[in-house]
Structure formats: C-alpha cells, structure tokens
PDB file of C-alpha atoms in Angstrom:
ATOM      1  CA  MET A  18       0.000   0.000   0.000  1.00 60.00           C
ATOM      2  CA  GLU A  19       1.339   3.429  -0.929  1.00 79.00           C
ATOM      3  CA  ARG A  20       1.534   6.150   1.651  1.00 79.00           C
ATOM      4  CA  SER A  21       0.032   9.536   0.979  1.00 87.00           C
ATOM      5  CA  PHE A  22       2.028  12.745   0.728  1.00 86.00           C
ATOM      6  CA  ILE A  23       0.848  13.741   4.209  1.00 88.00           C
ATOM      7  CA  ASP A  24       1.982  10.392   5.627  1.00 89.00           C
ATOM      8  CA  GLU A  25       5.394  10.896   4.025  1.00 87.00           C
ATOM      9  CA  LEU A  26       5.683  14.351   5.585  1.00 85.00           C
ATOM     10  CA  LYS A  27       4.707  12.961   8.990  1.00 87.00           C
ATOM     11  CA  THR A  28       7.352  10.243   8.687  1.00 86.00           C
ATOM     12  CA  ILE A  29      10.021  12.745   7.667  1.00 86.00           C
ATOM     13  CA  TYR A  30       9.051  15.009  10.586  1.00 86.00           C
ATOM     14  CA  ARG A  31       9.144  12.131  13.085  1.00 87.00           C
ATOM     15  CA  THR A  32      12.348  10.497  11.883  1.00 85.00           C
ATOM     16  CA  GLY A  33      14.258  13.627  10.877  1.00 84.00           C
ATOM     17  CA  GLY A  34      16.406  15.398  13.369  1.00 86.00           C
ATOM     18  CA  MET A  35      15.828  18.756  14.999  1.00 90.00           C
ATOM     19  CA  PHE A  36      17.009  20.462  11.804  1.00 91.00           C
ATOM     20  CA  MET A  37      14.082  18.869   9.951  1.00 92.00           C
ATOM     21  CA  LYS A  38      11.605  19.970  12.612  1.00 92.00           C
ATOM     22  CA  LEU A  39      12.933  23.537  12.358  1.00 92.00           C
ATOM     23  CA  ILE A  40      12.570  23.418   8.578  1.00 92.00           C
ATOM     24  CA  PHE A  41       8.957  22.255   8.967  1.00 92.00           C
ATOM     25  CA  VAL A  42       8.155  25.056  11.421  1.00 89.00           C
ATOM     26  CA  ASN A  43       9.752  27.632   9.131  1.00 89.00           C
ATOM     27  CA  ALA A  44       7.869  26.236   6.130  1.00 91.00           C
ATOM     28  CA  ILE A  45       4.509  26.319   7.915  1.00 88.00           C
ATOM     29  CA  ILE A  46       5.038  29.918   9.016  1.00 84.00           C
ATOM     30  CA  PHE A  47       6.221  30.915   5.525  1.00 85.00           C
ATOM     31  CA  LEU A  48       3.198  29.276   3.881  1.00 86.00           C
ATOM     32  CA  ALA A  49       0.791  30.830   6.395  1.00 82.00           C
ATOM     33  CA  ALA A  50       2.243  34.282   5.746  1.00 79.00           C
ATOM     34  CA  GLY A  51       1.991  33.658   2.006  1.00 79.00           C
ATOM     35  CA  LEU A  52      -1.651  32.602   2.296  1.00 81.00           C
ATOM     36  CA  ILE A  53      -2.473  35.689   4.326  1.00 76.00           C
ATOM     37  CA  SER A  54      -0.776  37.803   1.679  1.00 75.00           C
ATOM     38  CA  VAL A  55      -2.716  36.115  -1.143  1.00 75.00           C
ATOM     39  CA  PHE A  56      -6.046  36.488   0.638  1.00 74.00           C
ATOM     40  CA  SER A  57      -5.376  40.113   1.454  1.00 73.00           C
ATOM     41  CA  ASN A  58      -4.676  40.752  -2.228  1.00 69.00           C
ATOM     42  CA  LEU A  59      -7.798  38.843  -3.295  1.00 70.00           C
ATOM     43  CA  PHE A  60     -10.020  40.828  -0.985  1.00 69.00           C
ATOM     44  CA  GLU A  61      -8.120  44.030  -1.750  1.00 65.00           C
ATOM     45  CA  ALA A  62      -7.112  44.566   1.841  1.00 57.00           C
ATOM     46  CA  GLY A  63      -3.828  45.956   0.643  1.00 58.00           C
ATOM     47  CA  SER A  64      -1.041  45.612  -1.823  1.00 63.00           C
ATOM     48  CA  ALA A  65       1.665  42.985  -1.493  1.00 63.00           C
ATOM     49  CA  GLU A  66       4.074  45.697  -0.355  1.00 67.00           C
ATOM     50  CA  ARG A  67       1.711  46.812   2.431  1.00 70.00           C
ATOM     51  CA  VAL A  68       1.293  43.220   3.605  1.00 68.00           C
ATOM     52  CA  HIS A  69       5.076  42.794   3.560  1.00 67.00           C
ATOM     53  CA  GLN A  70       5.475  45.962   5.632  1.00 71.00           C
ATOM     54  CA  PHE A  71       2.811  44.726   8.064  1.00 71.00           C
ATOM     55  CA  PHE A  72       4.625  41.403   8.603  1.00 72.00           C
ATOM     56  CA  LEU A  73       7.922  43.207   8.989  1.00 71.00           C
ATOM     57  CA  LEU A  74       6.364  45.562  11.536  1.00 72.00           C
ATOM     58  CA  ILE A  75       4.832  42.743  13.593  1.00 71.00           C
ATOM     59  CA  PHE A  76       7.425  39.964  13.260  1.00 72.00           C
ATOM     60  CA  GLY A  77      10.640  41.808  12.455  1.00 73.00           C
ATOM     61  CA  LEU A  78      13.367  42.577  14.949  1.00 74.00           C
ATOM     62  CA  LYS A  79      13.423  46.204  16.039  1.00 73.00           C
ATOM     63  CA  THR A  80      16.896  47.683  16.061  1.00 76.00           C
ATOM     64  CA  ASP A  81      16.252  50.790  18.129  1.00 77.00           C
ATOM     65  CA  ILE A  82      15.842  50.290  21.863  1.00 81.00           C
ATOM     66  CA  GLY A  83      12.605  52.282  22.125  1.00 77.00           C
ATOM     67  CA  SER A  84      10.767  50.076  19.630  1.00 75.00           C
ATOM     68  CA  PHE A  85      12.366  46.907  20.966  1.00 74.00           C
ATOM     69  CA  ILE A  86      11.038  47.571  24.477  1.00 78.00           C
ATOM     70  CA  TYR A  87       7.472  47.644  23.138  1.00 76.00           C
ATOM     71  CA  GLN A  88       7.908  44.633  20.811  1.00 75.00           C
ATOM     72  CA  PRO A  89      10.422  42.267  22.440  1.00 76.00           C
ATOM     73  CA  TRP A  90       8.855  39.221  20.749  1.00 76.00           C
ATOM     74  CA  GLY A  91      10.671  40.300  17.587  1.00 74.00           C
ATOM     75  CA  LEU A  92      13.787  38.774  19.106  1.00 74.00           C
ATOM     76  CA  PHE A  93      12.136  35.352  18.685  1.00 75.00           C
ATOM     77  CA  THR A  94       9.729  35.838  15.761  1.00 75.00           C
ATOM     78  CA  SER A  95      12.357  37.322  13.461  1.00 75.00           C
ATOM     79  CA  ILE A  96      14.075  33.925  13.399  1.00 77.00           C
ATOM     80  CA  PHE A  97      11.080  32.458  11.567  1.00 78.00           C
ATOM     81  CA  ALA A  98      10.256  35.451   9.348  1.00 76.00           C
ATOM     82  CA  HIS A  99      11.260  35.048   5.700  1.00 76.00           C
ATOM     83  CA  PHE A 100      10.174  37.725   3.251  1.00 73.00           C
ATOM     84  CA  GLY A 101      10.802  36.132  -0.107  1.00 80.00           C
ATOM     85  CA  ILE A 102      10.907  32.722  -1.719  1.00 87.00           C
ATOM     86  CA  TRP A 103      14.674  32.876  -2.373  1.00 91.00           C
ATOM     87  CA  HIS A 104      15.346  34.108   1.146  1.00 85.00           C
ATOM     88  CA  PHE A 105      13.331  31.190   2.505  1.00 88.00           C
ATOM     89  CA  LEU A 106      14.808  28.547   0.178  1.00 93.00           C
ATOM     90  CA  MET A 107      18.429  29.542   0.734  1.00 92.00           C
ATOM     91  CA  ASN A 108      17.997  29.689   4.525  1.00 89.00           C
ATOM     92  CA  MET A 109      16.315  26.267   4.597  1.00 91.00           C
ATOM     93  CA  LEU A 110      18.952  24.766   2.321  1.00 94.00           C
ATOM     94  CA  PHE A 111      21.664  26.069   4.631  1.00 92.00           C
ATOM     95  CA  LEU A 112      19.732  24.867   7.697  1.00 91.00           C
ATOM     96  CA  PHE A 113      19.385  21.405   6.155  1.00 93.00           C
ATOM     97  CA  PHE A 114      23.092  20.885   5.507  1.00 94.00           C
ATOM     98  CA  ALA A 115      24.510  22.831   8.446  1.00 92.00           C
ATOM     99  CA  GLY A 116      21.897  21.446  10.852  1.00 92.00           C
ATOM    100  CA  LYS A 117      22.578  17.891   9.769  1.00 91.00           C
ATOM    101  CA  ALA A 118      26.326  18.367  10.282  1.00 93.00           C
ATOM    102  CA  PHE A 119      25.759  20.156  13.601  1.00 93.00           C
ATOM    103  CA  GLU A 120      23.663  17.260  14.913  1.00 91.00           C
ATOM    104  CA  GLN A 121      26.386  14.779  13.998  1.00 90.00           C
ATOM    105  CA  PHE A 122      28.843  16.574  16.264  1.00 92.00           C
ATOM    106  CA  PHE A 123      26.422  17.704  18.972  1.00 91.00           C
ATOM    107  CA  ASN A 124      22.815  16.797  19.722  1.00 88.00           C
ATOM    108  CA  SER A 125      19.324  17.940  18.745  1.00 88.00           C
ATOM    109  CA  GLN A 126      18.792  19.941  21.915  1.00 89.00           C
ATOM    110  CA  ARG A 127      22.000  21.901  21.389  1.00 91.00           C
ATOM    111  CA  LEU A 128      20.981  22.618  17.773  1.00 89.00           C
ATOM    112  CA  LEU A 129      17.675  24.048  18.972  1.00 88.00           C
ATOM    113  CA  TYR A 130      19.398  26.225  21.571  1.00 88.00           C
ATOM    114  CA  THR A 131      21.945  27.422  19.028  1.00 89.00           C
ATOM    115  CA  TYR A 132      19.222  28.168  16.471  1.00 88.00           C
ATOM    116  CA  VAL A 133      17.130  30.194  18.914  1.00 85.00           C
ATOM    117  CA  ILE A 134      19.996  32.025  20.603  1.00 84.00           C
ATOM    118  CA  GLY A 135      21.911  32.556  17.360  1.00 82.00           C
ATOM    119  CA  GLY A 136      18.788  33.741  15.539  1.00 74.00           C
TER     120      GLY A 136
END
C-alpha cells in the first residue's frame, strides 16, 4: 500500500532530526504568511508591499531600543520570518546541511538552543 504525501511528511518530521523539525516550522510559518498575503490581495485589503510591511512591523526585529522595548517578541519571531521565496529557500537549504552536520557533532537539543539564541 502506498503512503500519501501527508503520511510521508509525517514520517520525515518524526524520523528527521531537529534540523528537519525547524525546517517544517519555518515552512509552515512561511506558507501561512503567504496565504495571508494572497487572501489580502484577493479581498483588496492591501497591496503585497503593504502586507510585507505589516509582517515586517509585527514579526521583524526592532533595532532601536525604544521600539524593541514595546515589541520584544521580535527577538524570537524574526528567526522564523522570511520575506521572499529565495530568502526562505536559501535559509532552509543552509539549515538542512549545516543542521545535519551540527547534529552529527552535537545533539538535537543543542541545535535548537543554538538556532534560537543565534537567531
């Protein structure tokens, strides 16, 4: 019996290392942001540039201390924010190879800590 695409993804998520779980989380967030952008364009809630600016405002890391104090979650959410298909693909490609190598020398928990703290 052949497994469905969803079953394959579940197997990859379960058997892959922490790097694969991080790629899945990044992909889900990227796709959700893309869907929101598409729906906002369909219902004319704003242009693609305005939606991009909105995501950057909410999820981006603030560099000035005054803004950072009011939006400290940007320190964490900016790790998962990708604002273009090439940006996303190149980061995930790097995460795949570097994460796999990192886990061979260290462990999954250390990769997660390094990803979050280094982000």
